[in-house]
mmCIF file of C-alpha atoms (C1' of nucleotides) in Angstrom:
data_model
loop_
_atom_site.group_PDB
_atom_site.id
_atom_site.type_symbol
_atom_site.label_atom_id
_atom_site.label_comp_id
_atom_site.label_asym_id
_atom_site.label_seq_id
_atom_site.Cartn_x
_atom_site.Cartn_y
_atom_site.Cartn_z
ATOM 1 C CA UNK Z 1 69.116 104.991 137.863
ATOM 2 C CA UNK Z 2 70.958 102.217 136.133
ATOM 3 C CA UNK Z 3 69.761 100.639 132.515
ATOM 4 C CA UNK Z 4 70.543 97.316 130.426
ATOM 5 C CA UNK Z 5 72.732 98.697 127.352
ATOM 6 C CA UNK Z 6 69.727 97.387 124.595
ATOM 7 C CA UNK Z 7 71.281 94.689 122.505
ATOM 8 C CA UNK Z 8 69.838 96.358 119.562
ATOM 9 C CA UNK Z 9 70.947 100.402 120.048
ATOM 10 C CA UNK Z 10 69.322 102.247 116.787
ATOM 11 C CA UNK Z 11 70.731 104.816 115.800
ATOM 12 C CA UNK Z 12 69.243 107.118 112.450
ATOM 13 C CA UNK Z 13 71.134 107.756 109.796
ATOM 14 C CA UNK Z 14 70.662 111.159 106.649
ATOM 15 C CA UNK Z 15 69.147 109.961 103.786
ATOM 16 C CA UNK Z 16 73.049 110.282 102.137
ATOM 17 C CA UNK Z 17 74.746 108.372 104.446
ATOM 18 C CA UNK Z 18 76.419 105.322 103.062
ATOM 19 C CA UNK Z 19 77.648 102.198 105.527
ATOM 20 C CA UNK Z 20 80.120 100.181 103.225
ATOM 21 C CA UNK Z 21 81.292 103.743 101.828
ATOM 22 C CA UNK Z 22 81.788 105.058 104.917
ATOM 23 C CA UNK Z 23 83.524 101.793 106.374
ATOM 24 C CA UNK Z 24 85.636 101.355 103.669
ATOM 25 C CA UNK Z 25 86.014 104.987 102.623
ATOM 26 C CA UNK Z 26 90.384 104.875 103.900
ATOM 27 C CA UNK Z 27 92.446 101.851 105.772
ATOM 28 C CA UNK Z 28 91.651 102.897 109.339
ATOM 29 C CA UNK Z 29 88.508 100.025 109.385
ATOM 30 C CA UNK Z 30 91.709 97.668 109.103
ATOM 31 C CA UNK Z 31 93.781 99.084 112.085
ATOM 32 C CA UNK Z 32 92.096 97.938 115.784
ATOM 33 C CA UNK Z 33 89.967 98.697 117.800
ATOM 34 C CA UNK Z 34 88.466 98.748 114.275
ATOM 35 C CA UNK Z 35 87.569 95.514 112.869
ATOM 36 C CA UNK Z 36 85.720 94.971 109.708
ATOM 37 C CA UNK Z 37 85.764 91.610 107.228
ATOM 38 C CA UNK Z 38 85.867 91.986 103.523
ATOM 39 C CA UNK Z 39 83.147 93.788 101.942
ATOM 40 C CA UNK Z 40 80.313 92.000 105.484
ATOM 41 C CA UNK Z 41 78.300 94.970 106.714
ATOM 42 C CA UNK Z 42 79.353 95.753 110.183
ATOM 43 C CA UNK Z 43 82.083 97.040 111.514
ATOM 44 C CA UNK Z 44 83.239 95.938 115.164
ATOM 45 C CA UNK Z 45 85.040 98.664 117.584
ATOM 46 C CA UNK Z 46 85.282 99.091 121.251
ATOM 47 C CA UNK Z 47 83.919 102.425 123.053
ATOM 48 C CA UNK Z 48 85.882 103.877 125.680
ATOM 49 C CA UNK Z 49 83.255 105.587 128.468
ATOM 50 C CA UNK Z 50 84.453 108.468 130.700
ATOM 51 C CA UNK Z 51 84.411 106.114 133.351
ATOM 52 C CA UNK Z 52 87.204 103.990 131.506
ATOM 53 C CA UNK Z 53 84.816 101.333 131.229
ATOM 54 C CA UNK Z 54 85.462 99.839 127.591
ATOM 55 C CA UNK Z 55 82.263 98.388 125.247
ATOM 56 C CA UNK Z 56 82.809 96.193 122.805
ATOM 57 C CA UNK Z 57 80.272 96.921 120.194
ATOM 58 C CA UNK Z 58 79.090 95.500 116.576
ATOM 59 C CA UNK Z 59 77.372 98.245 114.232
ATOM 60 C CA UNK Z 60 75.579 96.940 111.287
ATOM 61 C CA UNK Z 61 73.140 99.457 109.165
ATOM 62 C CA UNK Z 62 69.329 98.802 108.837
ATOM 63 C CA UNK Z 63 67.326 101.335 106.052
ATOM 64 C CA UNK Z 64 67.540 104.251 108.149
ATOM 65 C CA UNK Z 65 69.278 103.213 111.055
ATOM 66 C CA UNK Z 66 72.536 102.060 112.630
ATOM 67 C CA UNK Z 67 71.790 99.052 114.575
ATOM 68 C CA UNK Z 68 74.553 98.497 117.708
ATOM 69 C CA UNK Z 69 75.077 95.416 119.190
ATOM 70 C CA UNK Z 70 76.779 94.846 122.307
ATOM 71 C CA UNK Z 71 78.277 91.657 123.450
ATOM 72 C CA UNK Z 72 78.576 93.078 127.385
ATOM 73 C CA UNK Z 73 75.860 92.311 129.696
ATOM 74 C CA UNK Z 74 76.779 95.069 132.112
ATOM 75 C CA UNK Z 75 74.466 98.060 133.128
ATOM 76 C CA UNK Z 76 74.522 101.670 132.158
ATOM 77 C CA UNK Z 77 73.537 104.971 133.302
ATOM 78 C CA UNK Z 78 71.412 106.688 130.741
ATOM 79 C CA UNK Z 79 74.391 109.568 130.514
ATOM 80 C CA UNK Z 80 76.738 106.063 129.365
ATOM 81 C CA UNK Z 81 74.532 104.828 126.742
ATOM 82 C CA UNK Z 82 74.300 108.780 125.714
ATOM 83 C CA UNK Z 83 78.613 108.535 124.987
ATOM 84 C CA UNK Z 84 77.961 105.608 123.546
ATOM 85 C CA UNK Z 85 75.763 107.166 120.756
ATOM 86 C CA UNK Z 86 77.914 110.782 120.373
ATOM 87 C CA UNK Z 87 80.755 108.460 119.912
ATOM 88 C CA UNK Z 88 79.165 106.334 116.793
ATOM 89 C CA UNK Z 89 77.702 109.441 115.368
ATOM 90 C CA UNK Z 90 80.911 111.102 115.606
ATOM 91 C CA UNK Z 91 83.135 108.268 113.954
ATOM 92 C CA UNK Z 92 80.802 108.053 111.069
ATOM 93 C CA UNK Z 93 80.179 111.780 110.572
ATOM 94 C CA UNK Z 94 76.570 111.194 110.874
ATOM 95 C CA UNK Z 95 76.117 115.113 112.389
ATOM 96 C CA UNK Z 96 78.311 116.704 109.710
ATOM 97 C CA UNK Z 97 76.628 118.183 106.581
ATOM 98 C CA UNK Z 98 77.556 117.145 103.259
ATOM 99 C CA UNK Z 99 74.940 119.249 101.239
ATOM 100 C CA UNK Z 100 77.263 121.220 99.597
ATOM 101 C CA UNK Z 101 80.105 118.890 98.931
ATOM 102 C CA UNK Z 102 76.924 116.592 97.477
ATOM 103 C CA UNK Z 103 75.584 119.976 95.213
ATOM 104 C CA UNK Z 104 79.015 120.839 94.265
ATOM 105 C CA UNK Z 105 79.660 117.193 92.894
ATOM 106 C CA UNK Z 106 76.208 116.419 91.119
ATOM 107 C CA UNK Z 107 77.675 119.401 88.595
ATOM 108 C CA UNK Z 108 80.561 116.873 87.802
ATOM 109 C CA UNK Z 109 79.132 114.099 85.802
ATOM 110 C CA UNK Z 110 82.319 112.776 86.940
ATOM 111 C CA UNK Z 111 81.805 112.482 90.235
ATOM 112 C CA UNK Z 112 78.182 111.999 90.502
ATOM 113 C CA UNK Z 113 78.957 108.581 91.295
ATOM 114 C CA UNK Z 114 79.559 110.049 94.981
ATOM 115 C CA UNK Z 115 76.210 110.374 95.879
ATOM 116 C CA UNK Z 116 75.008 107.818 94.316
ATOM 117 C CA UNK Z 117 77.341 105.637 96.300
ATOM 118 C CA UNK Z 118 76.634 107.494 99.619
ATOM 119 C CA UNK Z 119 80.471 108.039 99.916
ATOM 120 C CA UNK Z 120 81.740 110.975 101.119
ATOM 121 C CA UNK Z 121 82.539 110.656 104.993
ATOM 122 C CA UNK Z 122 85.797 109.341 105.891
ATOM 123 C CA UNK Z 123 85.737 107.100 108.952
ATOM 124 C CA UNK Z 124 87.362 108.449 112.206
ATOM 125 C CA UNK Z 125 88.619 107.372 115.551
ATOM 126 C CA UNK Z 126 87.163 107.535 118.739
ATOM 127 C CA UNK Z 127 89.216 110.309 119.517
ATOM 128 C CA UNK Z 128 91.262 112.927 117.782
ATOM 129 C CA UNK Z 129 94.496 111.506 119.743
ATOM 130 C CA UNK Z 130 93.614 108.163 118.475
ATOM 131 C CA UNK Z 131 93.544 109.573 114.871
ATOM 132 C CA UNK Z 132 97.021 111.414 115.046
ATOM 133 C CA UNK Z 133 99.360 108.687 116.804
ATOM 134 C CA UNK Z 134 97.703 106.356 113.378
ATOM 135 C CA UNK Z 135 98.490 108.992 110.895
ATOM 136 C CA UNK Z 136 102.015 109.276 112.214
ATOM 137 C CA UNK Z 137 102.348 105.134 111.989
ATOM 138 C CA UNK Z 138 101.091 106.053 108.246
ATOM 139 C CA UNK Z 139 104.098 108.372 107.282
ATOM 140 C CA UNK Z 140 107.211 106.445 105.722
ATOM 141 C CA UNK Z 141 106.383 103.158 105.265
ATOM 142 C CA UNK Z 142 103.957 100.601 104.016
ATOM 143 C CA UNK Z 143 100.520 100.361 104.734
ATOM 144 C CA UNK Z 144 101.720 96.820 106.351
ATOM 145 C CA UNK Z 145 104.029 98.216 109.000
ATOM 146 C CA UNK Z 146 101.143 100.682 109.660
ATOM 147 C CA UNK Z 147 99.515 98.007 110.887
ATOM 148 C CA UNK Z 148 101.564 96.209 112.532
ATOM 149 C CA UNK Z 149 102.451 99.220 114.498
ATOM 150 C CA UNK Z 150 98.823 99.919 115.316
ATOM 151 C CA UNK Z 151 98.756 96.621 115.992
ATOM 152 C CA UNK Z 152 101.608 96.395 118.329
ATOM 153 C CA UNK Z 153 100.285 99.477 120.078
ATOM 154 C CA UNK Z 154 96.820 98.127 120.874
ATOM 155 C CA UNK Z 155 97.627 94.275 121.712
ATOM 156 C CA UNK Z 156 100.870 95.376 123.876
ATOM 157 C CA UNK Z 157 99.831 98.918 125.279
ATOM 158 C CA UNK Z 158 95.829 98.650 125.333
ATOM 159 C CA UNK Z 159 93.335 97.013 127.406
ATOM 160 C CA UNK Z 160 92.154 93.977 126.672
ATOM 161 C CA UNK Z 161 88.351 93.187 126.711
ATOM 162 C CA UNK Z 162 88.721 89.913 125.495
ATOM 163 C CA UNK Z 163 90.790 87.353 123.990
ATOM 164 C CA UNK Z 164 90.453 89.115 120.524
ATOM 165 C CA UNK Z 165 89.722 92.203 121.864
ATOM 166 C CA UNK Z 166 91.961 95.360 123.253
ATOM 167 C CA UNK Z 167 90.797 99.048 123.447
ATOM 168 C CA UNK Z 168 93.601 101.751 121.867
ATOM 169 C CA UNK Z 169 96.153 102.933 124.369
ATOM 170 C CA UNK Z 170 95.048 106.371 126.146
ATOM 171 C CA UNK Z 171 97.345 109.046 126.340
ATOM 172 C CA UNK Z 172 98.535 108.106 129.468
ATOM 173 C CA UNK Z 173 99.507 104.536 128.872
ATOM 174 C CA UNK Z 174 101.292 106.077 126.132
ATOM 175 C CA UNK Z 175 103.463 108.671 127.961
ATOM 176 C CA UNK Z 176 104.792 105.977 130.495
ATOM 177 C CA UNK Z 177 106.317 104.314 128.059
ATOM 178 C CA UNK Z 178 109.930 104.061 127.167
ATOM 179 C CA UNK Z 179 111.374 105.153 123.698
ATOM 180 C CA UNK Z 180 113.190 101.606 123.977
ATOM 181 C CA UNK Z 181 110.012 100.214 123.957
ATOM 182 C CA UNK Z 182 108.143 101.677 121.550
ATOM 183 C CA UNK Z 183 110.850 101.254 119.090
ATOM 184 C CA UNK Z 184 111.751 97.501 119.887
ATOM 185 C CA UNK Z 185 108.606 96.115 120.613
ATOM 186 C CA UNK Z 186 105.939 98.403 118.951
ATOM 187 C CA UNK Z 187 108.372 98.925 116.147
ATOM 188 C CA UNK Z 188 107.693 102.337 115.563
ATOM 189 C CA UNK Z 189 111.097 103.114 115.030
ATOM 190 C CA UNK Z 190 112.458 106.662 114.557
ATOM 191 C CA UNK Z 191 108.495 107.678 115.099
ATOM 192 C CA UNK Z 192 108.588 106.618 118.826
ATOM 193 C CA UNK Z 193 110.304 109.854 120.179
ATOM 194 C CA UNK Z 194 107.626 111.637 118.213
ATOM 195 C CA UNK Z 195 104.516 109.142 119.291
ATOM 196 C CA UNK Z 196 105.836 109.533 122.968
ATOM 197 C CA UNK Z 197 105.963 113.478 122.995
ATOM 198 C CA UNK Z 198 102.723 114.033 121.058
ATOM 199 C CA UNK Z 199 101.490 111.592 124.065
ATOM 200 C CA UNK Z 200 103.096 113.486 127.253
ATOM 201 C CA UNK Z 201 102.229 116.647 125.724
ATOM 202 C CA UNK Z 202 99.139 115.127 126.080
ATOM 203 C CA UNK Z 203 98.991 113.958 129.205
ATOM 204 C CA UNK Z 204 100.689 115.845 131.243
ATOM 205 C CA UNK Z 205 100.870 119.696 129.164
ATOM 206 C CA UNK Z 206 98.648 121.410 128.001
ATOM 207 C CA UNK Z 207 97.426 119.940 124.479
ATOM 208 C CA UNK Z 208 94.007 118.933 124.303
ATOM 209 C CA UNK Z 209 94.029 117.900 120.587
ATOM 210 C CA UNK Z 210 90.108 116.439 121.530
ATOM 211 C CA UNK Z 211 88.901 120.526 121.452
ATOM 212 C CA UNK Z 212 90.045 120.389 117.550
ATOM 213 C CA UNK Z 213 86.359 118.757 116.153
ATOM 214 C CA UNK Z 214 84.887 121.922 117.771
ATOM 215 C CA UNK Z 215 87.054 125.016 117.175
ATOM 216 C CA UNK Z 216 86.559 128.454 115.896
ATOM 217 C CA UNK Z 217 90.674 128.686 114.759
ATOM 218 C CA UNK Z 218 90.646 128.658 110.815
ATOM 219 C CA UNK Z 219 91.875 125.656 108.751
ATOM 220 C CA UNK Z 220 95.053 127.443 108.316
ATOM 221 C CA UNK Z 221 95.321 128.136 112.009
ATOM 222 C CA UNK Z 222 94.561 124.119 112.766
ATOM 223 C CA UNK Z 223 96.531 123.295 110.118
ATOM 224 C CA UNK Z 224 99.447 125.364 111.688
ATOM 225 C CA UNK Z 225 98.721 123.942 115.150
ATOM 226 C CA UNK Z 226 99.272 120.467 114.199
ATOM 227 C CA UNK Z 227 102.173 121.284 112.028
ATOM 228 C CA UNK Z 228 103.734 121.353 115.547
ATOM 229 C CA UNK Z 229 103.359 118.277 116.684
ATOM 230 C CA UNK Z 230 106.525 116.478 115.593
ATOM 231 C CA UNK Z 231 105.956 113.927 113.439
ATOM 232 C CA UNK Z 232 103.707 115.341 111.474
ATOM 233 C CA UNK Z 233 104.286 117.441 108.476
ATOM 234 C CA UNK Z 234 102.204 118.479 105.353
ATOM 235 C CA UNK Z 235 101.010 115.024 104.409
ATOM 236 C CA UNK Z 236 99.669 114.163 108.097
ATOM 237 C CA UNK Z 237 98.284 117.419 109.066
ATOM 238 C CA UNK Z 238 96.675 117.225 105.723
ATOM 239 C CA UNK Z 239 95.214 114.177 106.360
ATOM 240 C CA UNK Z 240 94.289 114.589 110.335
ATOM 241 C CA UNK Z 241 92.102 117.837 109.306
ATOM 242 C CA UNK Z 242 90.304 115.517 106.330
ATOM 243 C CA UNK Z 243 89.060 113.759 109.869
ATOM 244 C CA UNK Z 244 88.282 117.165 111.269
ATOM 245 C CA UNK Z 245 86.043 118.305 108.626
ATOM 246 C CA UNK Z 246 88.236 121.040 107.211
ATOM 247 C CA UNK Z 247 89.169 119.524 103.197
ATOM 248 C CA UNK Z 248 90.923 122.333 102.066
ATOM 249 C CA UNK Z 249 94.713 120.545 101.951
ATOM 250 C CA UNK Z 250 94.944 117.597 100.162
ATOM 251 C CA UNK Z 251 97.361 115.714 101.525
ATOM 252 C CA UNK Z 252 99.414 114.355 99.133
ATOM 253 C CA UNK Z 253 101.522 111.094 98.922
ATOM 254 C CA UNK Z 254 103.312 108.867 97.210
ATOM 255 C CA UNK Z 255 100.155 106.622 96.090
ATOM 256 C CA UNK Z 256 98.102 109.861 95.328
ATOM 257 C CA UNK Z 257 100.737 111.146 92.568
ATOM 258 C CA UNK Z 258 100.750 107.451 91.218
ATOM 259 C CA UNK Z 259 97.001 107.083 91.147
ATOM 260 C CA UNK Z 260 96.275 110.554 89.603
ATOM 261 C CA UNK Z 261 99.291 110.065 87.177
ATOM 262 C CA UNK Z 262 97.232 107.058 85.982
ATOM 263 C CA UNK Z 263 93.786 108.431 86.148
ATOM 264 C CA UNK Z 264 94.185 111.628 84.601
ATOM 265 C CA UNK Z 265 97.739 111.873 83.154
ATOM 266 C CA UNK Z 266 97.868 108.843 81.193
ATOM 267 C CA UNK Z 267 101.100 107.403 83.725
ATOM 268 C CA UNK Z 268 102.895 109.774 82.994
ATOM 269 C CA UNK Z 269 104.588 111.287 86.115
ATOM 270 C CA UNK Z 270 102.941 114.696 87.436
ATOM 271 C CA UNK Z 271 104.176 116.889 90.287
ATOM 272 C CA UNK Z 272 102.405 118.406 93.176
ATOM 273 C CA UNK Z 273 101.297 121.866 91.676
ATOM 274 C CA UNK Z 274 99.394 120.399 89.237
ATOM 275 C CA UNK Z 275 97.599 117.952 91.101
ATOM 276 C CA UNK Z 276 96.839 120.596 93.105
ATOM 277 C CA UNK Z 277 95.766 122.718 90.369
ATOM 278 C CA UNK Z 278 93.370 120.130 89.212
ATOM 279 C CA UNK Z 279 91.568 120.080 92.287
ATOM 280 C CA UNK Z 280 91.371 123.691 93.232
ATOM 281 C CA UNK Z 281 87.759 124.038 91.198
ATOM 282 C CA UNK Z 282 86.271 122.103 93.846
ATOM 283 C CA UNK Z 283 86.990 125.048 96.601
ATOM 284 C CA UNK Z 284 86.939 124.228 100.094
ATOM 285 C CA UNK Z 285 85.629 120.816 99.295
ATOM 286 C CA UNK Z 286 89.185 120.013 97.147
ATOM 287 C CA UNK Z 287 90.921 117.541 99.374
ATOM 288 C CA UNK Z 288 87.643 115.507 99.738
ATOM 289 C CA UNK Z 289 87.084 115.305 96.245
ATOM 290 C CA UNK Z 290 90.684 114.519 95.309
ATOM 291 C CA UNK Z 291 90.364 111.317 98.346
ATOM 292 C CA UNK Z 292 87.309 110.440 96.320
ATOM 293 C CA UNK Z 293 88.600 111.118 92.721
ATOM 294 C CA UNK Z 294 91.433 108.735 93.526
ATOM 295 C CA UNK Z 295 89.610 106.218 95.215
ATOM 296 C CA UNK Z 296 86.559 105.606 92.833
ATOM 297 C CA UNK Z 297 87.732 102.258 92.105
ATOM 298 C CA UNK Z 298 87.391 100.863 95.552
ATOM 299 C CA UNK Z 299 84.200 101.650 95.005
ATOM 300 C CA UNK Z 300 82.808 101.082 91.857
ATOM 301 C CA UNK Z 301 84.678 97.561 91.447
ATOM 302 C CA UNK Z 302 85.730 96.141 94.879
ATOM 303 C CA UNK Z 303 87.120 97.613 98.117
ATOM 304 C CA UNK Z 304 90.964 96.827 97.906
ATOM 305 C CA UNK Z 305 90.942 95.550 101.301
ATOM 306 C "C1'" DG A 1 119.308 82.016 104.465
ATOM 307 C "C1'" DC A 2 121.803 86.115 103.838
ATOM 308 C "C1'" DG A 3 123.010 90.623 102.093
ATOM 309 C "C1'" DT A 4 121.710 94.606 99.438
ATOM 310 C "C1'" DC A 5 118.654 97.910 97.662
ATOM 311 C "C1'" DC A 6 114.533 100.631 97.681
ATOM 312 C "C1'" DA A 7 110.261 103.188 99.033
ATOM 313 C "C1'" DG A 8 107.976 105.983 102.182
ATOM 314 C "C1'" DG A 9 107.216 111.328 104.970
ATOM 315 C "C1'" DT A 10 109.526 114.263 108.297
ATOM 316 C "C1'" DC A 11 113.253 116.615 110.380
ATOM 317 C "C1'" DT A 12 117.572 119.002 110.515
ATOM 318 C "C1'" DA A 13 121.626 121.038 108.824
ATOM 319 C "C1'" DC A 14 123.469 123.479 105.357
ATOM 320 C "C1'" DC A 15 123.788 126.675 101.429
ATOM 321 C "C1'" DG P 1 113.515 129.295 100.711
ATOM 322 C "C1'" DG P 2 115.352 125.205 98.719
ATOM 323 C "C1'" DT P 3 117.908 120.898 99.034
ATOM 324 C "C1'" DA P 4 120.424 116.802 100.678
ATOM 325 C "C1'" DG P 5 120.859 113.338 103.835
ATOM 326 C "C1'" DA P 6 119.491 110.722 107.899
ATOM 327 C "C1'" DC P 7 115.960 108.306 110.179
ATOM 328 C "C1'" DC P 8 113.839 102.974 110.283
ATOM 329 C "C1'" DT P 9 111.359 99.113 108.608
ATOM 330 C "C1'" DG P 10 109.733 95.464 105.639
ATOM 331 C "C1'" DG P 11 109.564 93.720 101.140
ATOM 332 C "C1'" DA P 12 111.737 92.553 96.809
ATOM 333 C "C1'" DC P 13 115.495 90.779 94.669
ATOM 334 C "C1'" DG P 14 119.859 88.373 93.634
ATOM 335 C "C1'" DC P 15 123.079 85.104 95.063
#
DNA sequence: GCGTCCAGGTCTACC
DNA sequence: GGTAGACCTGGACGC
């Protein structure tokens, strides 16, 4: 039996969950299919159903609730509108429990802002493949040619829904390319050979990077795992298991050591040990409350994007 | 407008 | 295991 998609999709939120924290909680509400204006509550995006139909969709919070609009007038199966919801809860971390990491904090007077703020979950992708390809368009260069790498990828490779609107590339969009091209018109430079294996390893081997948000392997093991992948070394793999729930690594680069040189070293310049030393009383919680730490300004003051 | 320099994370070759 | 240099781009800067 076929259903109307409801214009007005609620979906409940914990009692800790912060929208505008969450949003705005790293860059990736800047790079598309994410679309968010400065400091407006909702966040645009476009889902991508098994049946490679692609939803353009406008999520806005209510008290309790997500509210999802949908601009589509097309029909769904109930098992659609299902994906639909996994995929929202999933990119805001609404199933994910952040008891502990809340407990551990509220003994920091420090950082008992966190809470307060409902920060805490880092936005993610759609997918995990999604998430990797934009952390390796992160490493080397300015935020700005991240995005205009992300951006070349999804208005040149993806589908468009309409005239402002493209869905990411899949995997196997990706792997037809040419290295030519995604180094002359995607710009991605000396990153394309890497984008385009990590893609046709994808595709067309064995890599399913999607079985990653529900593994048994240790963070070590995952961490190992995507060590492979070329492209991405300690700062990416850091980062990509951040999205997977696993905060042991923190990730470091260059606008971490400059931040926590100013936050907690009065400028002057500090190396990686003992940033990492700083952060090791948090436990297994360290490279969440380091992203935090670093970015309490965003929000506290004003969101820097 | 043009040329030069620099920052950024990863990989590879070398010691 | 540690280190140096190459990779590539865009922005800043000087002329």
């Amino acid at each position: 039996m076929k259903i109307k998609l409801p214009s007005l999709m609620r979906i409940p939120v914990p009692s800790d969950f912060g929208f505008l924290s969450t949003v705005y909680s790293h860059g990736w509400c800047l790079l598309p299919p994410f679309h968010a204006e400065k400091e407006q509550p909702w966040l645009d995006t476009v889902i991508d159903l098994p049946s490679e139909i692609h939803v353009p969709v406008s999520i806005s919070p209510a008290k309790t609730q997500l509210i999802v609009h949908t601009t589509t007038d097309r029909s769904f199966s109930e098992e659609e509108i299902k994906h639909i919801r996994m995929v929202i809860r999933s990119m805001f971390r609404l199933d994910e429990s952040f008891q502990d990491f809340y407990s551990l904090a509220q003994k920091f007077p420090a950082f008992r802002w966190i809470r307060r703020y409902g920060a805490g979950r880092l936005l993610r992708s759609q997918t995990v493949f999604e998430d990797i390809v934009k952390m390796i368009c992160t490493t080397n260069c300015s935020w700005s040619l991240t995005q205009s790498m992300v951006n070349n990828l999804v208005h040149k490779l993806g589908i468009q829904i309409s005239e402002s609107i493209f869905a990411f590339p899949s995997p196997a969009v990706l792997a037809g390319c040419t290295e030519k091209f995604l180094r002359e018109e995607i710009r991605c430079g000396y990153r394309a050979p890497y984008i385009l294996a990590f893609a046709q390893t994808v595709t067309y081997g064995s890599l399913d990077p999607e079985k990653w948000r529900e593994t048994d392997l240790s963070t070590e093991e995952l961490y190992d795992q995507l060590h492979t992948i070329p492209g991405v070394g300690p700062y990416a793999a850091a980062n990509v298991l951040k999205l997977l729930g696993r905060y042991e690594h923190l990730g470091i680069d260059s606008w971490c050591r400059t931040t926590f040189a100013e936050l907690r070293a009065n400028g002057r310049k500090v190396n990686d040990v003992r940033i990492e030393k700083y952060y090791s009383q948090f436990g297994k919680w360290r490279g969440l409350f380091m992203w935090f730490d670093l970015t309490r300004n965003w929000h506290q003051k004003k969101f820097p994007f």
